[in-house]
GROMACS .gro file of C-alpha atoms in nm:
model
  151
    1MET     CA    1   0.006  -0.003   0.006
    2LEU     CA    2   0.143   0.325  -0.131
    3LEU     CA    3   0.210   0.565   0.182
    4MET     CA    4  -0.012   0.846   0.070
    5ARG     CA    5  -0.266   0.561   0.147
    6MET     CA    6  -0.130   0.421   0.441
    7LYS     CA    7  -0.407   0.459   0.756
    8GLN     CA    8  -0.136   0.547   1.066
    9LYS     CA    9  -0.264   0.224   1.243
   10ASP     CA   10  -0.155   0.029   0.957
   11PHE     CA   11   0.176   0.178   0.935
   12GLU     CA   12   0.239   0.117   1.329
   13GLN     CA   13   0.044  -0.239   1.335
   14VAL     CA   14   0.349  -0.427   1.138
   15ILE     CA   15   0.621  -0.163   1.311
   16ASP     CA   16   0.480  -0.365   1.650
   17VAL     CA   17   0.480  -0.738   1.446
   18ASN     CA   18   0.834  -0.718   1.384
   19LEU     CA   19   1.038  -0.505   1.549
   20VAL     CA   20   0.883  -0.430   1.895
   21GLY     CA   21   0.812  -0.812   1.889
   22THR     CA   22   1.162  -0.862   1.827
   23PHE     CA   23   1.269  -0.661   2.104
   24ASN     CA   24   0.960  -0.787   2.364
   25VAL     CA   25   1.133  -1.095   2.317
   26THR     CA   26   1.500  -1.070   2.296
   27LYS     CA   27   1.434  -0.891   2.656
   28ASN     CA   28   1.214  -1.143   2.824
   29VAL     CA   29   1.520  -1.407   2.737
   30ILE     CA   30   1.823  -1.170   2.721
   31SER     CA   31   1.922  -1.175   3.076
   32HIS     CA   32   1.941  -1.583   3.081
   33MET     CA   33   2.177  -1.507   2.791
   34LEU     CA   34   2.415  -1.290   3.022
   35LYS     CA   35   2.383  -1.501   3.333
   36ALA     CA   36   2.485  -1.751   3.121
   37HIS     CA   37   2.727  -1.568   2.929
   38SER     CA   38   2.657  -1.704   2.629
   39GLY     CA   39   2.378  -1.744   2.375
   40ARG     CA   40   2.279  -1.702   2.007
   41ILE     CA   41   1.957  -1.402   1.910
   42ILE     CA   42   1.924  -1.471   1.468
   43ASN     CA   43   1.627  -1.189   1.418
   44ILE     CA   44   1.472  -1.239   1.098
   45SER     CA   45   1.442  -0.924   0.886
   46SER     CA   46   1.430  -0.894   0.466
   47VAL     CA   47   1.591  -0.734   0.201
   48VAL     CA   48   1.333  -0.499   0.173
   49GLY     CA   49   1.498  -0.320   0.498
   50ILE     CA   50   1.773  -0.272   0.304
   51CYS     CA   51   1.695  -0.213  -0.016
   52GLY     CA   52   1.281  -0.084   0.041
   53ASN     CA   53   1.044  -0.197  -0.174
   54ALA     CA   54   0.751   0.068  -0.350
   55GLY     CA   55   0.395   0.039  -0.136
   56GLN     CA   56   0.564  -0.117   0.167
   57THR     CA   57   0.724   0.173   0.352
   58ASN     CA   58   0.586   0.016   0.685
   59TYR     CA   59   0.723  -0.317   0.624
   60ALA     CA   60   1.117  -0.191   0.520
   61ALA     CA   61   1.104   0.073   0.817
   62SER     CA   62   1.038  -0.272   1.057
   63LYS     CA   63   1.320  -0.490   0.881
   64ALA     CA   64   1.534  -0.210   0.881
   65GLY     CA   65   1.466  -0.137   1.237
   66ILE     CA   66   1.525  -0.505   1.278
   67ILE     CA   67   1.867  -0.470   1.155
   68GLY     CA   68   1.916  -0.156   1.319
   69PHE     CA   69   1.832  -0.333   1.671
   70THR     CA   70   2.061  -0.649   1.617
   71LYS     CA   71   2.381  -0.482   1.520
   72SER     CA   72   2.335  -0.248   1.819
   73LEU     CA   73   2.245  -0.553   2.094
   74ALA     CA   74   2.555  -0.716   1.898
   75LYS     CA   75   2.795  -0.461   2.039
   76GLU     CA   76   2.594  -0.483   2.359
   77VAL     CA   77   2.599  -0.749   2.488
   78ALA     CA   78   2.932  -0.947   2.226
   79SER     CA   79   3.205  -0.924   2.543
   80ARG     CA   80   2.946  -1.163   2.752
   81ASN     CA   81   2.987  -1.408   2.440
   82ILE     CA   82   2.647  -1.356   2.289
   83LEU     CA   83   2.627  -1.342   1.889
   84VAL     CA   84   2.346  -1.133   1.734
   85ASN     CA   85   2.242  -1.131   1.413
   86ALA     CA   86   1.964  -1.077   1.120
   87VAL     CA   87   1.894  -1.325   0.836
   88ALA     CA   88   1.739  -1.081   0.563
   89PRO     CA   89   1.599  -1.332   0.265
   90GLY     CA   90   1.492  -1.224  -0.040
   91PHE     CA   91   1.182  -1.415  -0.209
   92ILE     CA   92   1.075  -1.691  -0.059
   93GLU     CA   93   0.855  -1.952  -0.179
   94THR     CA   94   0.621  -1.912   0.149
   95SER     CA   95   0.249  -1.916   0.158
   96MET     CA   96   0.259  -1.530   0.056
   97THR     CA   97   0.423  -1.600  -0.245
   98GLU     CA   98   0.219  -1.860  -0.387
   99ILE     CA   99  -0.044  -1.665  -0.470
  100LEU     CA  100   0.103  -1.477  -0.634
  101LYS     CA  101   0.029  -1.555  -1.028
  102GLU     CA  102   0.313  -1.765  -1.256
  103GLU     CA  103   0.425  -1.469  -1.465
  104VAL     CA  104   0.487  -1.281  -1.121
  105LYS     CA  105   0.725  -1.506  -0.991
  106GLN     CA  106   0.902  -1.614  -1.343
  107GLU     CA  107   0.940  -1.219  -1.345
  108ILE     CA  108   1.066  -1.174  -1.016
  109SER     CA  109   1.341  -1.495  -1.106
  110LYS     CA  110   1.510  -1.327  -1.375
  111ASP     CA  111   1.626  -1.041  -1.132
  112ILE     CA  112   1.765  -1.325  -0.927
  113PRO     CA  113   2.158  -1.432  -1.035
  114LEU     CA  114   2.016  -1.805  -0.904
  115LYS     CA  115   1.723  -1.724  -1.134
  116ARG     CA  116   1.457  -1.853  -0.889
  117MET     CA  117   1.299  -1.837  -0.571
  118GLY     CA  118   1.427  -1.938  -0.238
  119SER     CA  119   1.270  -2.210  -0.008
  120ALA     CA  120   1.183  -2.201   0.383
  121GLN     CA  121   1.442  -2.423   0.390
  122ASP     CA  122   1.709  -2.191   0.280
  123VAL     CA  123   1.642  -1.961   0.514
  124ALA     CA  124   1.636  -2.259   0.800
  125ASN     CA  125   2.016  -2.344   0.663
  126CYS     CA  126   2.159  -1.970   0.763
  127VAL     CA  127   1.967  -2.022   1.093
  128LYS     CA  128   2.138  -2.343   1.173
  129PHE     CA  129   2.420  -2.208   1.047
  130LEU     CA  130   2.437  -1.899   1.264
  131THR     CA  131   2.312  -2.160   1.579
  132SER     CA  132   2.625  -2.338   1.531
  133GLU     CA  133   2.985  -2.310   1.633
  134ASP     CA  134   3.067  -2.275   1.277
  135SER     CA  135   2.980  -1.936   1.276
  136SER     CA  136   3.141  -1.850   1.669
  137TYR     CA  137   3.309  -1.548   1.534
  138ILE     CA  138   3.007  -1.388   1.356
  139THR     CA  139   2.825  -1.098   1.549
  140GLY     CA  140   2.557  -0.815   1.491
  141GLN     CA  141   2.634  -0.933   1.111
  142VAL     CA  142   2.360  -0.939   0.823
  143LEU     CA  143   2.342  -1.232   0.593
  144GLN     CA  144   2.135  -1.203   0.339
  145VAL     CA  145   1.952  -1.590   0.195
  146ASP     CA  146   1.882  -1.409  -0.159
  147GLY     CA  147   2.018  -1.555  -0.415
  148GLY     CA  148   2.186  -1.293  -0.514
  149MET     CA  149   1.915  -1.043  -0.552
  150LEU     CA  150   2.095  -0.717  -0.402
  151ILE     CA  151   2.417  -0.776  -0.571
   0.00000   0.00000   0.00000
């Protein structure tokens, strides 16, 4: 929905779900991680939070906010061995994208260097990597799972 047609409640609802929701979950787990001197927080953002998208100012703002939240928190808690990262999916085959017409999906795929939409498993694999010891020196980063869409 274009900004000029968006109601304030529509803007606030998306911010509340995505950004305030991230804050609330993190606020409830961080004290346990601080006591343990260990933990991993993996936030879900979106490539739209990096590049924007017409008709999605509320969504883009919420996902960009998650990126800033992630980077700031990573600096706050790194000394306690808590890693904080974000995953930014691109176009992923989900129930939200399955309603798109096949021609639209093909048009979107043309702009992705890998020439296909990603899967939920692609995103899950990235999250799994960030929870593993293989990522023990990665914090404050945003990993794009987008098939190269933003390069």
